[in-house]
PDB file of C-alpha atoms and ligand atoms in Angstrom:
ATOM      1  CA  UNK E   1      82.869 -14.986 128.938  1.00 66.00           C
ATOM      2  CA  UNK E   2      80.771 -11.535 128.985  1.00 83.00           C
ATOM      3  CA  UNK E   3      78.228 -11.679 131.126  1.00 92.00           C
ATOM      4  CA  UNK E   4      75.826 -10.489 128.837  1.00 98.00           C
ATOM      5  CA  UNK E   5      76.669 -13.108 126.031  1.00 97.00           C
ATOM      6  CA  UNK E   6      73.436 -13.851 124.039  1.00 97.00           C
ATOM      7  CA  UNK E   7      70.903 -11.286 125.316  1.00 98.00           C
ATOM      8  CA  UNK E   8      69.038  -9.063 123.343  1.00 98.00           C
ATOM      9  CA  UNK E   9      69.272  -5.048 124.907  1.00 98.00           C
ATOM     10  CA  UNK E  10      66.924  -2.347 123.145  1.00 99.00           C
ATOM     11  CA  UNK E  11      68.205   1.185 123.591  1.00 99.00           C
ATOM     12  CA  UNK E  12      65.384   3.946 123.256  1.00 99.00           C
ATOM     13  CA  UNK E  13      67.471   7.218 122.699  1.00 98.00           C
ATOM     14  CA  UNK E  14      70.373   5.190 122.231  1.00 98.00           C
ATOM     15  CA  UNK E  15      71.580   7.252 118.830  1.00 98.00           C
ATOM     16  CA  UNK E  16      73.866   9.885 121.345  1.00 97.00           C
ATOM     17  CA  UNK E  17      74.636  10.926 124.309  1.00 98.00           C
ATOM     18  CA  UNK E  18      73.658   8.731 127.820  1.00 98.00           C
ATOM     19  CA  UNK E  19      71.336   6.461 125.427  1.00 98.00           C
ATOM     20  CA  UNK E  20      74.819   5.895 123.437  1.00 98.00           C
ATOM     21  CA  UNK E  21      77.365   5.089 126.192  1.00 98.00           C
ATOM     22  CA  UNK E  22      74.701   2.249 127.499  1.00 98.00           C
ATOM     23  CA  UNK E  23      74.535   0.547 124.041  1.00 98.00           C
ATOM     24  CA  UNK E  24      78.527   0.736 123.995  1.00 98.00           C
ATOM     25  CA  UNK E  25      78.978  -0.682 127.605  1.00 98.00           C
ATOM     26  CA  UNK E  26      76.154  -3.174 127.103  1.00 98.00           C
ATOM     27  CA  UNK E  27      78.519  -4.246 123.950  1.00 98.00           C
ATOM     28  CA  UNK E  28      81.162  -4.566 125.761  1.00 98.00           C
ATOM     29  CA  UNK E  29      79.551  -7.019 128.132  1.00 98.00           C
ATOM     30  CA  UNK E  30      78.214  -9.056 124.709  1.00 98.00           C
ATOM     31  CA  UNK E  31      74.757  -8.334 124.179  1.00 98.00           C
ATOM     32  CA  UNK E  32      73.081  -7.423 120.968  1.00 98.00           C
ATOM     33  CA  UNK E  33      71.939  -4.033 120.811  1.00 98.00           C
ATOM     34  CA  UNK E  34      68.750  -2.283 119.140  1.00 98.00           C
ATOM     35  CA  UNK E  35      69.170   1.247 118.809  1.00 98.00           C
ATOM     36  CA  UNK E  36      66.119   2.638 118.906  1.00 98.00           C
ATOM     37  CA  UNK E  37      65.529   6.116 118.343  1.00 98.00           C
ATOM     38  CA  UNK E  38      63.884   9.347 116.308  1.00 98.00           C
ATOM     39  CA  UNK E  39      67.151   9.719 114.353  1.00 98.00           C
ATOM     40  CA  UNK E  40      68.141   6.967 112.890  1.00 98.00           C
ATOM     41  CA  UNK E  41      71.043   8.440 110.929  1.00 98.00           C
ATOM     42  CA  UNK E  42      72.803   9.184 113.931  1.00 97.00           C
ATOM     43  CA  UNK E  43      71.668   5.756 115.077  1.00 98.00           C
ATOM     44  CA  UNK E  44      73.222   4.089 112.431  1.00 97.00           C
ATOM     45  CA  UNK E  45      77.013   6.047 112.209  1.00 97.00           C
ATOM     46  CA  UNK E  46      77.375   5.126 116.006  1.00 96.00           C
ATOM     47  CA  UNK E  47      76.118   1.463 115.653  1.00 96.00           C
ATOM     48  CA  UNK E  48      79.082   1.197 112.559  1.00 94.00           C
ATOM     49  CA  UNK E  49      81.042   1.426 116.106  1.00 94.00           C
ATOM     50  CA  UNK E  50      79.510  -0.887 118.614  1.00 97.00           C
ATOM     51  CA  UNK E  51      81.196  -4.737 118.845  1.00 94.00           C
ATOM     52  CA  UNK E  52      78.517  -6.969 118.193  1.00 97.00           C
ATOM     53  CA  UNK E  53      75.457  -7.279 116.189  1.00 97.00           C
ATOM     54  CA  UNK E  54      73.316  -4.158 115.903  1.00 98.00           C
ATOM     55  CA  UNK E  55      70.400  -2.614 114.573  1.00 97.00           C
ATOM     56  CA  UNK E  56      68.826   0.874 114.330  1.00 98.00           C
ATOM     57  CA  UNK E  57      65.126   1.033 114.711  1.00 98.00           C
ATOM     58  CA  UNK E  58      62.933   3.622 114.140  1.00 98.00           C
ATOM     59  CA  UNK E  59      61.043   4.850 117.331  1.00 98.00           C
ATOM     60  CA  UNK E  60      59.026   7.829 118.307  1.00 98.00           C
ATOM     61  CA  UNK E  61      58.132   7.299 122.046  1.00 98.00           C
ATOM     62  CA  UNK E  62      55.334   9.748 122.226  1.00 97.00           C
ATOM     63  CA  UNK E  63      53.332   7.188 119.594  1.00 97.00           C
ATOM     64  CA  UNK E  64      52.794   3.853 121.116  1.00 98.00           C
ATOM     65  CA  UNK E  65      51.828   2.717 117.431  1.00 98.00           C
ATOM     66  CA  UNK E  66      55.413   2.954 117.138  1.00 98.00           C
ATOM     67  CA  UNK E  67      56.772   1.434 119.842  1.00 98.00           C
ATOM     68  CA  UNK E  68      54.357  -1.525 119.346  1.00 98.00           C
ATOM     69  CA  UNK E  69      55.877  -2.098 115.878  1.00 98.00           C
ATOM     70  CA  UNK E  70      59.632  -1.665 117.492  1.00 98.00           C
ATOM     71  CA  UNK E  71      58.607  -4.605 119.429  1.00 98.00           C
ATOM     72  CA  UNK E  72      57.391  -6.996 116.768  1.00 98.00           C
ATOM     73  CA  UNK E  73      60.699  -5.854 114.617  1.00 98.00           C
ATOM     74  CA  UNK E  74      62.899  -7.045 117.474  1.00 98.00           C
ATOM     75  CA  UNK E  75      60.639  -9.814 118.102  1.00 98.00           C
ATOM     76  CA  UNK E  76      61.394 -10.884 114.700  1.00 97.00           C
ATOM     77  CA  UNK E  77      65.141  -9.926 114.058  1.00 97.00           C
ATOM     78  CA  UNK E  78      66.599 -11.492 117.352  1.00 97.00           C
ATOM     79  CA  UNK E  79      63.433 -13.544 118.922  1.00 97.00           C
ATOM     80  CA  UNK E  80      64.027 -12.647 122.491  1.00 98.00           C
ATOM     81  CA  UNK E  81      64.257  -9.029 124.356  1.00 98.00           C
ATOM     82  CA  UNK E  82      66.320  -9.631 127.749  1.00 98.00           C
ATOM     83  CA  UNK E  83      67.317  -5.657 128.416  1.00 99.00           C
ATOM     84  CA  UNK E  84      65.197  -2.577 128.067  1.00 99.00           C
ATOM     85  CA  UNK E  85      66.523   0.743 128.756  1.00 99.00           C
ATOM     86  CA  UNK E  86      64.156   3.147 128.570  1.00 99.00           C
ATOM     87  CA  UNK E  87      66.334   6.372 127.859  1.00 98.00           C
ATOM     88  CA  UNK E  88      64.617   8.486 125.373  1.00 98.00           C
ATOM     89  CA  UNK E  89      63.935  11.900 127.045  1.00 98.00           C
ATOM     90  CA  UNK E  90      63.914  15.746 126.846  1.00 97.00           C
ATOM     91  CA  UNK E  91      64.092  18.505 129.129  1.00 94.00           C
ATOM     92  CA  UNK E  92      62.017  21.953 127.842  1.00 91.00           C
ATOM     93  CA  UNK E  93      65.205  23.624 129.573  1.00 89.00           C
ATOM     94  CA  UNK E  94      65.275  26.020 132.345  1.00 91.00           C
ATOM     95  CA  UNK E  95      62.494  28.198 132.789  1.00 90.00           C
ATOM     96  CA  UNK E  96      60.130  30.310 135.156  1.00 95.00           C
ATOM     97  CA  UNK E  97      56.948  28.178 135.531  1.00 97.00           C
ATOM     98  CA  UNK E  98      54.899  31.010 134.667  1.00 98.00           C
ATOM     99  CA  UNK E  99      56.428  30.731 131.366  1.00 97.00           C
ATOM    100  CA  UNK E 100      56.000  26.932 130.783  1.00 97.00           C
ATOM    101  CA  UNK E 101      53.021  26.734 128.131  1.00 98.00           C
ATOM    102  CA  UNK E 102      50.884  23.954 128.285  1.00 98.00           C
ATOM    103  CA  UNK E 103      52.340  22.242 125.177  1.00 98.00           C
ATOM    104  CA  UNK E 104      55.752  21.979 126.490  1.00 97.00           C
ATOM    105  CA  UNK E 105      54.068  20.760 129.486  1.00 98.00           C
ATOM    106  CA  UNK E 106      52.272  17.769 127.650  1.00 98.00           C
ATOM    107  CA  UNK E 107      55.649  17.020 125.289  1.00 98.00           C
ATOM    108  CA  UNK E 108      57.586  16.528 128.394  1.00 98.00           C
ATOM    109  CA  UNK E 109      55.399  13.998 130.111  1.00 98.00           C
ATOM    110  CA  UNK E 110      54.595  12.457 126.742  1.00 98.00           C
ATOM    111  CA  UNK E 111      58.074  11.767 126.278  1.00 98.00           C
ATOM    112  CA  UNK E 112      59.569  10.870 129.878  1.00 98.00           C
ATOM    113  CA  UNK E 113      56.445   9.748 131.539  1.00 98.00           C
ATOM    114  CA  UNK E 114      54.032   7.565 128.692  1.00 98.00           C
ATOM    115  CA  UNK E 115      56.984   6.859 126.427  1.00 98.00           C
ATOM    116  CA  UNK E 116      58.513   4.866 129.118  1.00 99.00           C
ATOM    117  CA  UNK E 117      54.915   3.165 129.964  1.00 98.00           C
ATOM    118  CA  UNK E 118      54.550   2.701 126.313  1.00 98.00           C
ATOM    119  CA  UNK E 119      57.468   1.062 125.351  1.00 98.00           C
ATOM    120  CA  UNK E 120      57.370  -1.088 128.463  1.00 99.00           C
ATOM    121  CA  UNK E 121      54.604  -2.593 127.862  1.00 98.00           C
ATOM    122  CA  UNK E 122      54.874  -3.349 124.434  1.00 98.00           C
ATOM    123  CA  UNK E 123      58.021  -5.222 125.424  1.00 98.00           C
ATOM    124  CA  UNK E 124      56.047  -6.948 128.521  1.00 98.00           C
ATOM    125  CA  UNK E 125      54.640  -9.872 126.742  1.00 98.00           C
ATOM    126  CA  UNK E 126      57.887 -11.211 125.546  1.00 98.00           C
ATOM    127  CA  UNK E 127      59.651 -10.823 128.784  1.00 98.00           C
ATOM    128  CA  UNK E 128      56.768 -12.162 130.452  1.00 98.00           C
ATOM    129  CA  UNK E 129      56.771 -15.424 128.168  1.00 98.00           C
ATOM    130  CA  UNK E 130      60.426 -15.536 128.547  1.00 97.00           C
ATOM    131  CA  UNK E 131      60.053 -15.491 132.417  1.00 98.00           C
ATOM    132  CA  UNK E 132      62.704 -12.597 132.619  1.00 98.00           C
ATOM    133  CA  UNK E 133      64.317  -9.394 131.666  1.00 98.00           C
ATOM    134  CA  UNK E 134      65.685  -5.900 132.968  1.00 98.00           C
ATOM    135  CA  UNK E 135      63.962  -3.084 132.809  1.00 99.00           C
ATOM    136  CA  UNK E 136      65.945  -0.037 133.602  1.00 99.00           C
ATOM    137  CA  UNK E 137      64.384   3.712 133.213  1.00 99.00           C
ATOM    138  CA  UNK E 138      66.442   6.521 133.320  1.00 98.00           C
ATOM    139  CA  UNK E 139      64.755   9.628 135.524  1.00 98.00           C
ATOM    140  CA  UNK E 140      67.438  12.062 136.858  1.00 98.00           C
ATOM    141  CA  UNK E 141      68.670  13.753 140.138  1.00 98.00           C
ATOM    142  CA  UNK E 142      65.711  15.832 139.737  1.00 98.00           C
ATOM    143  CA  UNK E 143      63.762  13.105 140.350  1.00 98.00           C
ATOM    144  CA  UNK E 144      64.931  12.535 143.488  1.00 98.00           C
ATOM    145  CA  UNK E 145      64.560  16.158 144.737  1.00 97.00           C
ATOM    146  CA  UNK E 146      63.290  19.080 142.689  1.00 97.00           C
ATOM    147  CA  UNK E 147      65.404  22.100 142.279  1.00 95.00           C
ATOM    148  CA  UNK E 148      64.406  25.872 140.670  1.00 95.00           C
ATOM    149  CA  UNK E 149      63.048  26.456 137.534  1.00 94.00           C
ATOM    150  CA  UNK E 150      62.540  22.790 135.895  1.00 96.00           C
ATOM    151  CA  UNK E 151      59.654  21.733 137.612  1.00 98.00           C
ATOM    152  CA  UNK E 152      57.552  19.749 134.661  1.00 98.00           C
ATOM    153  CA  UNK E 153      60.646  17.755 133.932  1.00 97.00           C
ATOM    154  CA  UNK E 154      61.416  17.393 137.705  1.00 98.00           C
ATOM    155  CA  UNK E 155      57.497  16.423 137.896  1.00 98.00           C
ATOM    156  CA  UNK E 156      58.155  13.920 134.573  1.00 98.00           C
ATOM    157  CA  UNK E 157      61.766  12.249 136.369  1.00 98.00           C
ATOM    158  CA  UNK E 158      59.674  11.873 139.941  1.00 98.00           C
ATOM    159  CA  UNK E 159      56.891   9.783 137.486  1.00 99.00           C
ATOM    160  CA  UNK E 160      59.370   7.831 136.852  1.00 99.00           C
ATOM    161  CA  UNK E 161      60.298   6.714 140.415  1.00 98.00           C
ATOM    162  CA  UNK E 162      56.498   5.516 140.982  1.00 98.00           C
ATOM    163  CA  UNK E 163      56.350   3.785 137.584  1.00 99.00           C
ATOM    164  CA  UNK E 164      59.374   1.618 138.336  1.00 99.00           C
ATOM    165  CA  UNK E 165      58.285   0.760 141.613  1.00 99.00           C
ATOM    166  CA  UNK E 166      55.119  -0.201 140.820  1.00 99.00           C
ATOM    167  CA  UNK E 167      56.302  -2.309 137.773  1.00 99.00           C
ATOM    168  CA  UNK E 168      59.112  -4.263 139.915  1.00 99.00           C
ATOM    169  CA  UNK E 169      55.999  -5.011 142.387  1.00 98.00           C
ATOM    170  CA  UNK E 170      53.747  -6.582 139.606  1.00 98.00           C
ATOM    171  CA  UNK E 171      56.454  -8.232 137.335  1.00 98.00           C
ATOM    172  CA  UNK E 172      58.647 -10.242 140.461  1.00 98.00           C
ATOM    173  CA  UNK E 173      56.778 -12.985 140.145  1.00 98.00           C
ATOM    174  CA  UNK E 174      57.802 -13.317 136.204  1.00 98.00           C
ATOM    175  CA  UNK E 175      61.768 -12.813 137.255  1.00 98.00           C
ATOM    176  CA  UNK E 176      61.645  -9.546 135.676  1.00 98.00           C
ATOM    177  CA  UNK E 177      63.860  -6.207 137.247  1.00 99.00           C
ATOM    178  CA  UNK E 178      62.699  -2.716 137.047  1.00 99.00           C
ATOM    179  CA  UNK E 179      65.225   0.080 138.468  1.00 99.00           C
ATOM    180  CA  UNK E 180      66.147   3.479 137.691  1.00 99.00           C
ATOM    181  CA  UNK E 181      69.039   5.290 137.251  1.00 99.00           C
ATOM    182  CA  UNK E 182      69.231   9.191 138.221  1.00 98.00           C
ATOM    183  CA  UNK E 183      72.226  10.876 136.658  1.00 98.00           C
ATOM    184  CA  UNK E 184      73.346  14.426 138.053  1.00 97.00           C
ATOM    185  CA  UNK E 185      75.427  16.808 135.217  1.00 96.00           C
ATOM    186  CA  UNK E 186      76.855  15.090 132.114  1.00 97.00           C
ATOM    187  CA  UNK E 187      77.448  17.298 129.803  1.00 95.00           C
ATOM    188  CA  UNK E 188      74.987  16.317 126.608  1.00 95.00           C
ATOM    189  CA  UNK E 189      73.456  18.209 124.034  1.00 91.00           C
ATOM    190  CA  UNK E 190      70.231  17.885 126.451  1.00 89.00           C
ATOM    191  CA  UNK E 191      72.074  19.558 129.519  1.00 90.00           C
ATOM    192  CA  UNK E 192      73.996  22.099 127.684  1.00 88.00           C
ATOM    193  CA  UNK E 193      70.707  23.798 125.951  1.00 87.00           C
ATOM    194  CA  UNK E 194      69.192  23.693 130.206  1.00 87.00           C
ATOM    195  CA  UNK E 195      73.136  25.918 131.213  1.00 88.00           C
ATOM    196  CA  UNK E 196      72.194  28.075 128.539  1.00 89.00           C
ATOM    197  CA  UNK E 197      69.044  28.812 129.836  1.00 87.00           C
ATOM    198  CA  UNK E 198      69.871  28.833 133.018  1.00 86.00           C
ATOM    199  CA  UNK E 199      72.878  30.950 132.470  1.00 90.00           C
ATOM    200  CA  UNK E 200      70.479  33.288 130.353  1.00 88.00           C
ATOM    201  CA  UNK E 201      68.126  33.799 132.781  1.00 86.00           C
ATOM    202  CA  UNK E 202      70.898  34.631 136.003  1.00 87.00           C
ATOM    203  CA  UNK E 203      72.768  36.800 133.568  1.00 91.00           C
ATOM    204  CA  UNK E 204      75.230  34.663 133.857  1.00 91.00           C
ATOM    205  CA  UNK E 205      78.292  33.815 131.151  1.00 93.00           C
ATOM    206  CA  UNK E 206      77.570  30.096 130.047  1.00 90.00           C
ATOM    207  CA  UNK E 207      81.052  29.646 131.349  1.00 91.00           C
ATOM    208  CA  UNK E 208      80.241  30.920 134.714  1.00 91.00           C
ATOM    209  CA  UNK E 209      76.956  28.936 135.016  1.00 88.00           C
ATOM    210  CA  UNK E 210      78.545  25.531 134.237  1.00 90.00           C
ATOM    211  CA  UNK E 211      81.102  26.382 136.991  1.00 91.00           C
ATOM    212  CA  UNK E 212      78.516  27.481 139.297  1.00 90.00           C
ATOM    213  CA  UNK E 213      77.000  24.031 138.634  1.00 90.00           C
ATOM    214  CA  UNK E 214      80.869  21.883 139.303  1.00 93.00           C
ATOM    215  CA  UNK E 215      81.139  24.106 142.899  1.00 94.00           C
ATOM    216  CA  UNK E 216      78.006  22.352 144.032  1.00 95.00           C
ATOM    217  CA  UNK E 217      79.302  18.776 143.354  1.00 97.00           C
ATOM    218  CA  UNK E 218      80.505  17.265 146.168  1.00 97.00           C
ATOM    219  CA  UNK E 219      83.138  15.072 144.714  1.00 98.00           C
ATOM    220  CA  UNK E 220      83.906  18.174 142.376  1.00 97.00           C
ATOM    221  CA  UNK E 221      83.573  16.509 138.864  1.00 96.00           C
ATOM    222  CA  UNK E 222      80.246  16.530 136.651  1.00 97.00           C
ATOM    223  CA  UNK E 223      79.445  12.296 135.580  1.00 98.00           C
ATOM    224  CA  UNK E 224      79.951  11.253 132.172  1.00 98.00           C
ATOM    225  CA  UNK E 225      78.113   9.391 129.890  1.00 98.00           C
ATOM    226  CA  UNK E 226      79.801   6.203 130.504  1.00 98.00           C
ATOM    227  CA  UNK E 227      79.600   6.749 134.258  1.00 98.00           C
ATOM    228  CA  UNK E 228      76.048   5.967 133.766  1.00 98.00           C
ATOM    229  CA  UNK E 229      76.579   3.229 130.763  1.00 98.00           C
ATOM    230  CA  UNK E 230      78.598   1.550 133.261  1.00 98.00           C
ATOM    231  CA  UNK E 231      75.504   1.462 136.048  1.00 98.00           C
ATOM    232  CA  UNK E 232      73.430   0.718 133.415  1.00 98.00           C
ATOM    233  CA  UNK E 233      75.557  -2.974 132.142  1.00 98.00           C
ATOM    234  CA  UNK E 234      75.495  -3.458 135.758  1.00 98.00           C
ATOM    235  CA  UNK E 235      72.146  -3.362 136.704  1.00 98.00           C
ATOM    236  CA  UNK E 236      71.819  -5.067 133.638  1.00 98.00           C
ATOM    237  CA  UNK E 237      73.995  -8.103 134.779  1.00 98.00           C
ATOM    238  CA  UNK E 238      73.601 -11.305 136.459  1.00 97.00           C
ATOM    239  CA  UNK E 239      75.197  -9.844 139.551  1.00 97.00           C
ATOM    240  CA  UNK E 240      72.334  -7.030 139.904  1.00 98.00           C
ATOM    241  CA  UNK E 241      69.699 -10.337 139.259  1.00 97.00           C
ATOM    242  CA  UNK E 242      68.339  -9.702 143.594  1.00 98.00           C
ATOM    243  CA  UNK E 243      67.728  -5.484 142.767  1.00 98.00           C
ATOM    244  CA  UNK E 244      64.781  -4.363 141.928  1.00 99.00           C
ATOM    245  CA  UNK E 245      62.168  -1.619 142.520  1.00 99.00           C
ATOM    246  CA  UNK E 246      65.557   0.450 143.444  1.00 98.00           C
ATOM    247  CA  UNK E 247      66.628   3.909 142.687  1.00 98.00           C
ATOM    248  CA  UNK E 248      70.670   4.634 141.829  1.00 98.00           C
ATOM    249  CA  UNK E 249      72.018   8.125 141.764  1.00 98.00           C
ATOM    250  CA  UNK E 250      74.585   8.542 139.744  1.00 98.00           C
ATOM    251  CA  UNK E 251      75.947  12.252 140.850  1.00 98.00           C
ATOM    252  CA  UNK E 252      78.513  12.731 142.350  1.00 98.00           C
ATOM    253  CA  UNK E 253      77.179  13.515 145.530  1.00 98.00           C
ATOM    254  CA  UNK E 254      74.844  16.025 144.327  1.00 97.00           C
ATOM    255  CA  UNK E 255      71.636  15.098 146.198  1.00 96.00           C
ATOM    256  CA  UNK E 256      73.335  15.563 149.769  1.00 96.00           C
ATOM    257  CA  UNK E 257      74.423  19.301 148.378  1.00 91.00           C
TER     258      UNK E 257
HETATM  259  N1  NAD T 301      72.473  15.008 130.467  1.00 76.35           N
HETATM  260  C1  NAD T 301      72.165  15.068 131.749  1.00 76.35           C
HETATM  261  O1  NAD T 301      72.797  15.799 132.528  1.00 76.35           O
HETATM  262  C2  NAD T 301      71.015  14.241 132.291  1.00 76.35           C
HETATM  263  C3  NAD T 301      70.791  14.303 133.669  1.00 76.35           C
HETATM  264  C4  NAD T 301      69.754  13.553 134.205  1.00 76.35           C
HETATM  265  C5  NAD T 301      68.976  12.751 133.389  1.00 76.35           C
HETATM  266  N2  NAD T 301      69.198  12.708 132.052  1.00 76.35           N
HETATM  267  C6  NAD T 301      68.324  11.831 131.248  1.00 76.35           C
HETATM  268  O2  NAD T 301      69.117  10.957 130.469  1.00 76.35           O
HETATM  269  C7  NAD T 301      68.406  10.628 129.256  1.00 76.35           C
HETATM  270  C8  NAD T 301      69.299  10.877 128.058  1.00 76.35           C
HETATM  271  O3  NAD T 301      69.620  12.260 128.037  1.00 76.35           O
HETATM  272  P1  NAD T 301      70.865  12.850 127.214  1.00 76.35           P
HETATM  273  O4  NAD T 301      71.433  13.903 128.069  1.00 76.35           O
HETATM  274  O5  NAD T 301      71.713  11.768 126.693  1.00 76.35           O
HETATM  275  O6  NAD T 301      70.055  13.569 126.019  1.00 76.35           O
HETATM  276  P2  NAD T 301      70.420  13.800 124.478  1.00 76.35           P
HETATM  277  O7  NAD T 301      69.522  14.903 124.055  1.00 76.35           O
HETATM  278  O8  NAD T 301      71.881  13.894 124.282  1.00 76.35           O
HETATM  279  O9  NAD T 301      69.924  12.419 123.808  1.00 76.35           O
HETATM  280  C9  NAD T 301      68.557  12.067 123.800  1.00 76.35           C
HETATM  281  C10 NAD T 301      68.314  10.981 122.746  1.00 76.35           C
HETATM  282  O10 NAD T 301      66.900  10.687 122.768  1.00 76.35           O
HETATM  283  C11 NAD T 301      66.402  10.715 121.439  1.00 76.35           C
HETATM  284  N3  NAD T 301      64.993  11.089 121.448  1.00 76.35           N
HETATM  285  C12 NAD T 301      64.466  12.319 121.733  1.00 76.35           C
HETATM  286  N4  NAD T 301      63.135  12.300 121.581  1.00 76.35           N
HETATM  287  C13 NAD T 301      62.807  11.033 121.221  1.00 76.35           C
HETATM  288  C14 NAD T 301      61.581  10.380 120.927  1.00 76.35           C
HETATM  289  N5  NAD T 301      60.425  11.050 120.928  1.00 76.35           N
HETATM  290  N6  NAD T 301      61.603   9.071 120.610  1.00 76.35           N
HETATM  291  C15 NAD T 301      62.768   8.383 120.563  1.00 76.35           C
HETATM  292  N7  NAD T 301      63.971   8.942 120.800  1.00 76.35           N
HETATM  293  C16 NAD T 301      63.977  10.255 121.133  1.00 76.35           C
HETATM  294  C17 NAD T 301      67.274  11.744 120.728  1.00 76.35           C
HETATM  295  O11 NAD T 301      67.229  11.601 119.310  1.00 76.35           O
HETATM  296  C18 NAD T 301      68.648  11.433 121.327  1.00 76.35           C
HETATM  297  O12 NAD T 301      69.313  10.407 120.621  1.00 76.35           O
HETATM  298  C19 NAD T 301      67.127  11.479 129.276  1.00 76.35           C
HETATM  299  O13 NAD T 301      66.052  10.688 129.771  1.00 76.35           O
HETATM  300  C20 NAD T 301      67.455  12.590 130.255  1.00 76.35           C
HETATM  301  O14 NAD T 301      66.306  13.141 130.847  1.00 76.35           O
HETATM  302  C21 NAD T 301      70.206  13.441 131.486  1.00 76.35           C
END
């Protein structure tokens, strides 16, 4: 039987890219996903695809209002919440600090940094009640050591590290996990607008730049988005039930380069 038979997994970002491949692999294992995210048409054409029951929510992380009400909708659609992924994310791209307003600033930690708080703990009650759930926030390589020209996102991804272990700490004695799951290259719409800055600002072709990025991968491939799904449905999974307050890179190597 799937291991994830029964559960309830809410998605935030889930409507493309890394947020996509976990609802698909969480599918696969049988749980019923909530795709939760700002575009809900793009939600809804990839849920069409998934294997068992789905739903597209509206969410706009950087409005707790709104993650509050995603709660009560699951709440009230499926009754339980077993999985959370908190996904949802943006990167301003990559850019001299001294060019980084304070706006962009302020959207990226309002996404990555109280979106995942937010959306936590509107979930926290039911997992609470429940006595358990997974919790699994996605940060990135850059959160595990900062590299050149993104350092507010880098800053936002290293929030994430404290948040999670702070959260396993307090929520062990209600059986609930918290992890996080730092991804190196996979080519999204989110990573190919940071090349093309990047690229832009070396004088670089765009071609060039995303080779320049393979050469410094030591197993020589950039991850995909199921490479991550697939850590996701694991932590996830009744055999990940004794992790928590962990980190898991998911890179290639890239963090010893
Ligand atoms: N692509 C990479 O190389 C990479 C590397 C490390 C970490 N990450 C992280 O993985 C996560 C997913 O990134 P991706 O590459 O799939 O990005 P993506 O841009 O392809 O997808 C992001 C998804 O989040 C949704 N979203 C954006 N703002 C939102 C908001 N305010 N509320 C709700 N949903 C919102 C988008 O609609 C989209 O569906 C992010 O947290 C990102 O920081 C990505």
């Amino acid at each position: 039987m799937p291991d994830l038979k029964g559960k309830v997994a809410v998605i935030t970002g889930g409507a493309k890219g890394i947020g996509l491949a976990c609802a698909q692999k969480l599918s696969d294992e049988g749980a019923m996903i909530v795709i939760a995210d700002i575009d809900v048409d793009e939600g809804k054409k990839r849920a069409a695809e998934l294997t068992t029951e789905s739903l597209v929510m509206h969410l706009d992380v950087r409005d707790s209002s709104s993650a509050n009400e995603l709660a009560s909708a699951v709440l009230k659609d499926f009754g339980r919440v077993d999985i959370l992924v908190n996904n949802a994310g943006m990167n301003i791209g990559a850019r001299n600090t001294v060019d980084v307003t304070d706006e962009e600033f302020d959207r990226v930690m309002s996404i990555n940094v109280r979106g995942t708080f937010t959306t936590t703990r509107a979930f926290l009650p039911a997992m609470i009640e429940q006595r358990g759930g997974s919790i699994i926030n996605m940060s990135s390589i850059v959160g595990q050591r900062g590299v050149a020209l993104v350092a507010a996102y880098s800053a936002s991804k290293f929030a994430i590290v404290g948040m999670t272990q702070s959260l396993a700490s307090e929520l062990a004695a209600h059986d609930i996990t918290v992890n996080s799951v730092h991804p190196g290259i996979v080519a999204t719409d989110l990573h190919v607008k940071v090349v093309q800055e990047f690229t832009g600002l070396k004088g670089m072709s765009f071609d060039e730049g995303w080779e320049s990025f393979r050469d410094v991968i030591p197993l020589g491939r950039f991850q995909t988005t199921d490479d991550i799904g697939d850590m996701v449905a694991f932590l996830a999974s009744s055999k990940a039930r004794n992790i928590t307050g962990s980190a898991f890179n998911v890179d290639g190597g890239l963090m010893l380069a």
